[in-house]
Amino acid sequence: MMQTYGISVIRTVPELRDQTAAWRDEDERIALVPTMGALHEGHIALVRRALETCDRVIVSLFINPTQFGKNEDLSIYPHDEIGDIEILEELGIHVLYAPTMEEMYPDGFATSVRVSELTEGLCGVFRPVHFAGVATVVTKLLLQSLPDVAVFGEKDYQQLQIIRRLARDLDIPVLIDGVPTVREEDGLALSSRNAYLSPRERVMAPSLFKVLQKVATGLQAGEEVQGLMEAGKRELLKDGFSKVDYFEVCDAETLKPVSRIKAAARVLAAAYLGKTRLIDNHPVVANRGD
Ligand code: PAF
């Protein structure tokens, strides 16, 4: 275990288990915030939530190769462990768990966690290996640390629902806490991938949130789902997005597409600005009496 000023950097499962056992002996509540590093204000909001609800907070940092497809950005994914440690120390985090590749995927590793249905639509159509990679690594992180609470952002809304489902289905005794998306002043959701946007693309990017917001408002006012989805897609293309992977209205829990708003729903989109794929989503509240 490497001890910097106030934070311990742990790289192995036995060390992590020793640490969590010691905290448990003291009846302390433990939170886990899984990340792939390159921490920004979005992650910091997750960490703050964890600090509010638990006595001890573990932040994990592991750039998980199995959730990247062949042509995705694994090789250029930002990595700055020293910068991340500085941020976490300032926030008063107790442990950074940064396992090595061998610790997470030792020779002969052969298991995959696959959540059906929830993973099949939306991003699952365009990133076929992504959610099995996420589900497997998150299951491992939960079982390695056995936290009382694990905190994830609503920015990756499909991921959040998948993790809620896997924890429930596999009886992992953890509360999955979802935190609202942190945005720039102009509405752009914070994401490590925003760094790939050119200055011109950065100016166009907030349109994604504005269009989602407009569609959610229309849905709440009783406008028709199909027409609004098509209009939303057209508007993104008009605003400079080069390709829209999807623009859909789904049930907030099951993520099944809906044609009328009868219960809480979510409008979700993924679209490209040049080579950068942005995702975002917005809640849709069902009107009482509908
Ligand atoms: O959202 C992320 O950063 C990752 O998908 C996660 C949950 C840390 C798993 O690698």
Tab-separated table of C-alpha atoms and ligand atoms in Angstrom:
chain	number	residue	atom	x	y	z
A	1	MET	CA	0.000	0.000	0.000
A	2	MET	CA	1.390	3.419	-0.941
A	3	GLN	CA	0.616	6.129	1.602
A	4	THR	CA	0.619	9.718	0.333
A	5	TYR	CA	-0.455	12.524	2.737
A	6	GLY	CA	-3.967	11.430	3.612
A	7	ILE	CA	-4.871	8.943	0.911
A	8	SER	CA	-3.736	5.322	0.582
A	9	VAL	CA	-3.167	3.965	-2.907
A	10	ILE	CA	-4.085	0.281	-2.952
A	11	ARG	CA	-3.332	-1.990	-5.913
A	12	THR	CA	-4.360	-5.481	-4.785
A	13	VAL	CA	-7.564	-7.187	-3.680
A	14	PRO	CA	-6.120	-8.604	-0.385
A	15	GLU	CA	-4.948	-5.128	0.671
A	16	LEU	CA	-8.316	-3.656	-0.216
A	17	ARG	CA	-10.104	-6.371	1.787
A	18	ASP	CA	-7.841	-5.778	4.824
A	19	GLN	CA	-8.680	-2.099	4.697
A	20	THR	CA	-12.450	-2.575	4.337
A	21	ALA	CA	-12.451	-5.245	7.108
A	22	ALA	CA	-10.756	-2.786	9.479
A	23	TRP	CA	-13.381	-0.136	8.682
A	24	ARG	CA	-16.192	-2.629	9.154
A	25	ASP	CA	-14.821	-3.571	12.584
A	26	GLU	CA	-15.376	0.083	13.466
A	27	ASP	CA	-18.951	-0.039	12.066
A	28	GLU	CA	-18.077	2.464	9.383
A	29	ARG	CA	-20.201	2.802	6.235
A	30	ILE	CA	-18.211	2.438	3.040
A	31	ALA	CA	-18.850	4.004	-0.376
A	32	LEU	CA	-17.234	3.070	-3.680
A	33	VAL	CA	-16.978	5.499	-6.607
A	34	PRO	CA	-15.803	3.567	-9.694
A	35	THR	CA	-13.983	5.696	-12.296
A	36	MET	CA	-11.583	5.381	-15.180
A	37	GLY	CA	-9.653	8.415	-13.910
A	38	ALA	CA	-9.013	11.766	-15.647
A	39	LEU	CA	-11.252	13.163	-12.932
A	40	HIS	CA	-13.422	16.208	-13.651
A	41	GLU	CA	-16.248	18.032	-11.857
A	42	GLY	CA	-18.669	15.238	-12.829
A	43	HIS	CA	-16.596	12.700	-10.882
A	44	ILE	CA	-16.118	15.186	-8.061
A	45	ALA	CA	-19.915	15.411	-7.659
A	46	LEU	CA	-20.005	11.599	-7.262
A	47	VAL	CA	-17.225	11.722	-4.689
A	48	ARG	CA	-18.969	14.506	-2.747
A	49	ARG	CA	-22.183	12.490	-2.671
A	50	ALA	CA	-20.240	9.473	-1.370
A	51	LEU	CA	-18.625	11.598	1.356
A	52	GLU	CA	-22.051	12.880	2.416
A	53	THR	CA	-23.564	9.435	2.824
A	54	CYS	CA	-20.680	7.289	4.113
A	55	ASP	CA	-17.817	7.405	6.634
A	56	ARG	CA	-15.186	6.038	4.245
A	57	VAL	CA	-14.860	6.513	0.512
A	58	ILE	CA	-12.917	4.382	-1.951
A	59	VAL	CA	-12.446	5.780	-5.452
A	60	SER	CA	-11.385	3.176	-7.980
A	61	LEU	CA	-9.306	4.033	-11.029
A	62	PHE	CA	-9.089	1.395	-13.698
A	63	ILE	CA	-9.206	1.986	-17.446
A	64	ASN	CA	-11.093	-1.147	-18.308
A	65	PRO	CA	-10.025	-2.434	-21.743
A	66	THR	CA	-12.911	-4.880	-22.102
A	67	GLN	CA	-15.485	-2.096	-22.380
A	68	PHE	CA	-13.813	-0.548	-25.440
A	69	GLY	CA	-14.545	-1.861	-28.929
A	70	LYS	CA	-11.749	-2.460	-31.460
A	71	ASN	CA	-12.097	0.935	-33.121
A	72	GLU	CA	-12.740	2.909	-29.968
A	73	ASP	CA	-10.511	5.304	-28.046
A	74	LEU	CA	-8.769	3.003	-25.497
A	75	SER	CA	-5.241	3.870	-26.700
A	76	ILE	CA	-5.812	7.621	-26.319
A	77	TYR	CA	-8.048	7.549	-23.239
A	78	PRO	CA	-6.708	10.255	-20.853
A	79	HIS	CA	-4.625	8.992	-17.920
A	80	ASP	CA	-3.226	11.165	-15.108
A	81	GLU	CA	-2.976	9.192	-11.859
A	82	ILE	CA	-0.854	11.800	-10.079
A	83	GLY	CA	-3.301	14.579	-10.985
A	84	ASP	CA	-6.197	12.382	-9.838
A	85	ILE	CA	-4.494	11.648	-6.489
A	86	GLU	CA	-4.042	15.381	-5.883
A	87	ILE	CA	-7.740	16.021	-6.536
A	88	LEU	CA	-8.832	13.126	-4.302
A	89	GLU	CA	-6.516	14.132	-1.478
A	90	GLU	CA	-7.943	17.605	-1.484
A	91	LEU	CA	-11.451	16.144	-1.279
A	92	GLY	CA	-10.480	14.020	1.749
A	93	ILE	CA	-10.794	10.621	0.105
A	94	HIS	CA	-9.478	7.686	2.129
A	95	VAL	CA	-8.431	5.167	-0.531
A	96	LEU	CA	-7.632	5.216	-4.214
A	97	TYR	CA	-7.982	1.645	-5.455
A	98	ALA	CA	-5.970	1.464	-8.680
A	99	PRO	CA	-5.523	-2.235	-9.451
A	100	THR	CA	-3.097	-3.430	-12.099
A	101	MET	CA	-4.297	-5.202	-15.232
A	102	GLU	CA	-3.005	-8.549	-13.852
A	103	GLU	CA	-4.960	-8.016	-10.626
A	104	MET	CA	-8.230	-7.458	-12.507
A	105	TYR	CA	-7.715	-9.897	-15.378
A	106	PRO	CA	-5.180	-12.543	-14.361
A	107	ASP	CA	-4.077	-15.136	-16.903
A	108	GLY	CA	-6.933	-17.485	-17.688
A	109	PHE	CA	-9.680	-14.984	-16.785
A	110	ALA	CA	-12.792	-16.415	-18.461
A	111	THR	CA	-15.925	-14.934	-16.900
A	112	SER	CA	-18.266	-12.325	-18.287
A	113	VAL	CA	-21.366	-10.766	-16.746
A	114	ARG	CA	-24.085	-10.163	-19.301
A	115	VAL	CA	-27.284	-8.335	-18.428
A	116	SER	CA	-29.903	-9.115	-21.061
A	117	GLU	CA	-32.561	-6.732	-22.472
A	118	LEU	CA	-31.328	-3.511	-20.812
A	119	THR	CA	-28.058	-3.803	-22.754
A	120	GLU	CA	-29.636	-4.522	-26.111
A	121	GLY	CA	-31.008	-1.106	-27.166
A	122	LEU	CA	-29.566	2.421	-27.269
A	123	CYS	CA	-25.727	2.326	-26.934
A	124	GLY	CA	-25.813	-1.483	-26.911
A	125	VAL	CA	-26.691	-1.488	-30.622
A	126	PHE	CA	-23.657	0.610	-31.555
A	127	ARG	CA	-21.166	-0.641	-28.945
A	128	PRO	CA	-21.756	-4.406	-28.889
A	129	VAL	CA	-19.046	-5.364	-26.351
A	130	HIS	CA	-19.311	-2.298	-24.141
A	131	PHE	CA	-21.890	-3.257	-21.533
A	132	ALA	CA	-20.589	-6.779	-20.919
A	133	GLY	CA	-17.210	-5.132	-20.207
A	134	VAL	CA	-18.797	-2.602	-17.857
A	135	ALA	CA	-21.004	-5.177	-16.094
A	136	THR	CA	-18.068	-7.543	-15.552
A	137	VAL	CA	-15.667	-4.944	-14.199
A	138	VAL	CA	-18.289	-3.289	-11.980
A	139	THR	CA	-19.325	-6.668	-10.559
A	140	LYS	CA	-15.667	-7.360	-9.744
A	141	LEU	CA	-15.179	-3.927	-8.153
A	142	LEU	CA	-18.326	-4.381	-6.035
A	143	LEU	CA	-17.290	-7.851	-4.883
A	144	GLN	CA	-13.721	-6.769	-4.198
A	145	SER	CA	-14.750	-3.849	-1.994
A	146	LEU	CA	-18.261	-4.867	-0.823
A	147	PRO	CA	-19.307	-1.256	-0.192
A	148	ASP	CA	-22.583	-0.207	1.420
A	149	VAL	CA	-23.139	2.295	-1.390
A	150	ALA	CA	-21.729	2.627	-4.914
A	151	VAL	CA	-22.134	5.935	-6.714
A	152	PHE	CA	-22.585	6.417	-10.479
A	153	GLY	CA	-23.582	9.352	-12.683
A	154	GLU	CA	-26.897	9.703	-14.511
A	155	LYS	CA	-24.912	10.960	-17.509
A	156	ASP	CA	-24.387	7.287	-18.429
A	157	TYR	CA	-28.028	6.503	-17.767
A	158	GLN	CA	-28.141	3.121	-19.511
A	159	GLN	CA	-25.013	2.045	-17.607
A	160	LEU	CA	-26.634	3.135	-14.330
A	161	GLN	CA	-29.776	1.069	-14.981
A	162	ILE	CA	-27.688	-1.965	-15.988
A	163	ILE	CA	-25.643	-1.738	-12.782
A	164	ARG	CA	-28.805	-1.406	-10.667
A	165	ARG	CA	-30.148	-4.536	-12.347
A	166	LEU	CA	-26.991	-6.619	-11.972
A	167	ALA	CA	-26.678	-5.741	-8.277
A	168	ARG	CA	-30.300	-6.765	-7.759
A	169	ASP	CA	-30.115	-9.929	-9.873
A	170	LEU	CA	-26.852	-11.141	-8.329
A	171	ASP	CA	-27.897	-10.251	-4.746
A	172	ILE	CA	-24.912	-7.972	-4.268
A	173	PRO	CA	-25.718	-6.178	-1.001
A	174	VAL	CA	-25.107	-2.609	-2.151
A	175	LEU	CA	-27.198	0.498	-2.690
A	176	ILE	CA	-26.603	1.912	-6.180
A	177	ASP	CA	-26.851	5.681	-5.924
A	178	GLY	CA	-27.373	7.709	-9.129
A	179	VAL	CA	-26.224	11.343	-9.168
A	180	PRO	CA	-27.638	13.964	-11.601
A	181	THR	CA	-25.392	14.999	-14.484
A	182	VAL	CA	-23.017	17.921	-13.921
A	183	ARG	CA	-23.062	20.405	-16.804
A	184	GLU	CA	-21.042	23.282	-18.141
A	185	GLU	CA	-22.838	26.636	-17.951
A	186	ASP	CA	-24.052	26.203	-21.525
A	187	GLY	CA	-25.605	22.800	-20.713
A	188	LEU	CA	-22.940	20.445	-22.123
A	189	ALA	CA	-22.683	17.366	-19.883
A	190	LEU	CA	-19.199	16.945	-18.417
A	191	SER	CA	-17.324	14.023	-19.950
A	192	SER	CA	-13.685	13.041	-20.358
A	193	ARG	CA	-14.428	12.841	-24.094
A	194	ASN	CA	-15.267	16.576	-24.334
A	195	ALA	CA	-11.489	17.090	-24.497
A	196	TYR	CA	-11.538	15.599	-28.019
A	197	LEU	CA	-13.829	18.379	-29.361
A	198	SER	CA	-12.282	21.053	-31.593
A	199	PRO	CA	-13.093	24.674	-30.601
A	200	ARG	CA	-15.744	24.775	-33.351
A	201	GLU	CA	-17.320	21.481	-32.223
A	202	ARG	CA	-17.267	22.658	-28.609
A	203	VAL	CA	-19.461	25.615	-29.631
A	204	MET	CA	-21.980	23.261	-31.276
A	205	ALA	CA	-21.967	20.597	-28.543
A	206	PRO	CA	-24.503	22.161	-26.086
A	207	SER	CA	-27.196	21.730	-28.737
A	208	LEU	CA	-27.447	18.072	-27.655
A	209	PHE	CA	-28.742	18.997	-24.206
A	210	LYS	CA	-30.902	21.861	-25.522
A	211	VAL	CA	-32.673	19.544	-27.978
A	212	LEU	CA	-33.177	16.836	-25.313
A	213	GLN	CA	-34.579	19.467	-22.959
A	214	LYS	CA	-36.934	20.794	-25.643
A	215	VAL	CA	-38.194	17.310	-26.472
A	216	ALA	CA	-38.707	16.483	-22.763
A	217	THR	CA	-40.700	19.703	-22.349
A	218	GLY	CA	-42.833	18.836	-25.386
A	219	LEU	CA	-43.496	15.336	-24.042
A	220	GLN	CA	-44.494	16.696	-20.672
A	221	ALA	CA	-46.901	19.051	-22.427
A	222	GLY	CA	-48.547	16.012	-24.035
A	223	GLU	CA	-47.030	16.239	-27.536
A	224	GLU	CA	-46.669	13.059	-29.534
A	225	VAL	CA	-43.560	10.890	-28.918
A	226	GLN	CA	-42.739	9.807	-32.482
A	227	GLY	CA	-43.005	13.301	-33.974
A	228	LEU	CA	-40.832	14.807	-31.243
A	229	MET	CA	-38.148	12.116	-31.616
A	230	GLU	CA	-37.916	12.720	-35.349
A	231	ALA	CA	-37.851	16.494	-34.876
A	232	GLY	CA	-35.093	16.112	-32.239
A	233	LYS	CA	-32.940	14.065	-34.588
A	234	ARG	CA	-33.436	16.559	-37.442
A	235	GLU	CA	-32.537	19.453	-35.173
A	236	LEU	CA	-29.243	17.850	-34.101
A	237	LEU	CA	-28.253	17.309	-37.731
A	238	LYS	CA	-29.181	20.911	-38.528
A	239	ASP	CA	-27.076	22.109	-35.566
A	240	GLY	CA	-23.918	20.486	-36.972
A	241	PHE	CA	-23.946	16.923	-35.616
A	242	SER	CA	-22.682	14.646	-38.380
A	243	LYS	CA	-24.483	11.443	-37.338
A	244	VAL	CA	-27.166	10.551	-34.800
A	245	ASP	CA	-26.817	6.988	-33.506
A	246	TYR	CA	-30.138	7.201	-31.685
A	247	PHE	CA	-32.675	9.659	-30.307
A	248	GLU	CA	-35.205	7.730	-28.262
A	249	VAL	CA	-37.828	8.018	-25.570
A	250	CYS	CA	-37.726	5.083	-23.154
A	251	ASP	CA	-39.237	3.917	-19.904
A	252	ALA	CA	-36.973	5.300	-17.163
A	253	GLU	CA	-36.451	1.912	-15.546
A	254	THR	CA	-36.682	-0.782	-18.211
A	255	LEU	CA	-35.339	1.427	-21.048
A	256	LYS	CA	-37.939	-0.071	-23.390
A	257	PRO	CA	-39.032	2.435	-26.057
A	258	VAL	CA	-42.378	4.037	-25.266
A	259	SER	CA	-44.953	5.497	-27.638
A	260	ARG	CA	-46.888	7.389	-24.921
A	261	ILE	CA	-45.767	8.863	-21.612
A	262	LYS	CA	-47.621	6.871	-18.953
A	263	ALA	CA	-44.837	6.577	-16.345
A	264	ALA	CA	-41.460	8.202	-15.675
A	265	ALA	CA	-39.504	8.194	-18.945
A	266	ARG	CA	-36.157	9.331	-20.236
A	267	VAL	CA	-35.200	10.860	-23.542
A	268	LEU	CA	-31.754	9.658	-24.551
A	269	ALA	CA	-29.472	10.436	-27.491
A	270	ALA	CA	-26.027	9.632	-28.874
A	271	ALA	CA	-24.616	11.697	-31.716
A	272	TYR	CA	-21.311	12.509	-33.359
A	273	LEU	CA	-19.603	15.864	-33.680
A	274	GLY	CA	-16.832	14.996	-36.096
A	275	LYS	CA	-15.131	11.923	-34.604
A	276	THR	CA	-16.405	12.504	-31.068
A	277	ARG	CA	-19.455	10.582	-29.928
A	278	LEU	CA	-21.456	12.424	-27.264
A	279	ILE	CA	-24.279	10.928	-25.196
A	280	ASP	CA	-26.777	12.633	-22.935
A	281	ASN	CA	-30.273	12.170	-21.536
A	282	HIS	CA	-33.086	14.078	-19.842
A	283	PRO	CA	-35.866	12.955	-17.488
A	284	VAL	CA	-39.509	13.124	-18.536
A	285	VAL	CA	-41.979	13.328	-15.695
A	286	ALA	CA	-45.325	11.637	-16.305
A	287	ASN	CA	-48.270	13.984	-15.748
A	288	ARG	CA	-50.451	12.790	-12.925
A	289	GLY	CA	-53.810	11.575	-14.171
A	290	ASP	CA	-52.442	10.422	-17.569
B	1	PAF	O1	-18.443	5.139	-16.116
B	1	PAF	C1	-17.244	4.748	-16.082
B	1	PAF	O2	-16.324	5.536	-15.882
B	1	PAF	C2	-16.947	3.272	-16.313
B	1	PAF	O3	-17.823	2.721	-17.240
B	1	PAF	C3	-16.923	2.457	-15.017
B	1	PAF	C4	-18.279	2.440	-14.341
B	1	PAF	C5	-15.881	3.020	-14.067
B	1	PAF	C6	-16.538	1.001	-15.330
B	1	PAF	O4	-15.300	0.907	-15.919
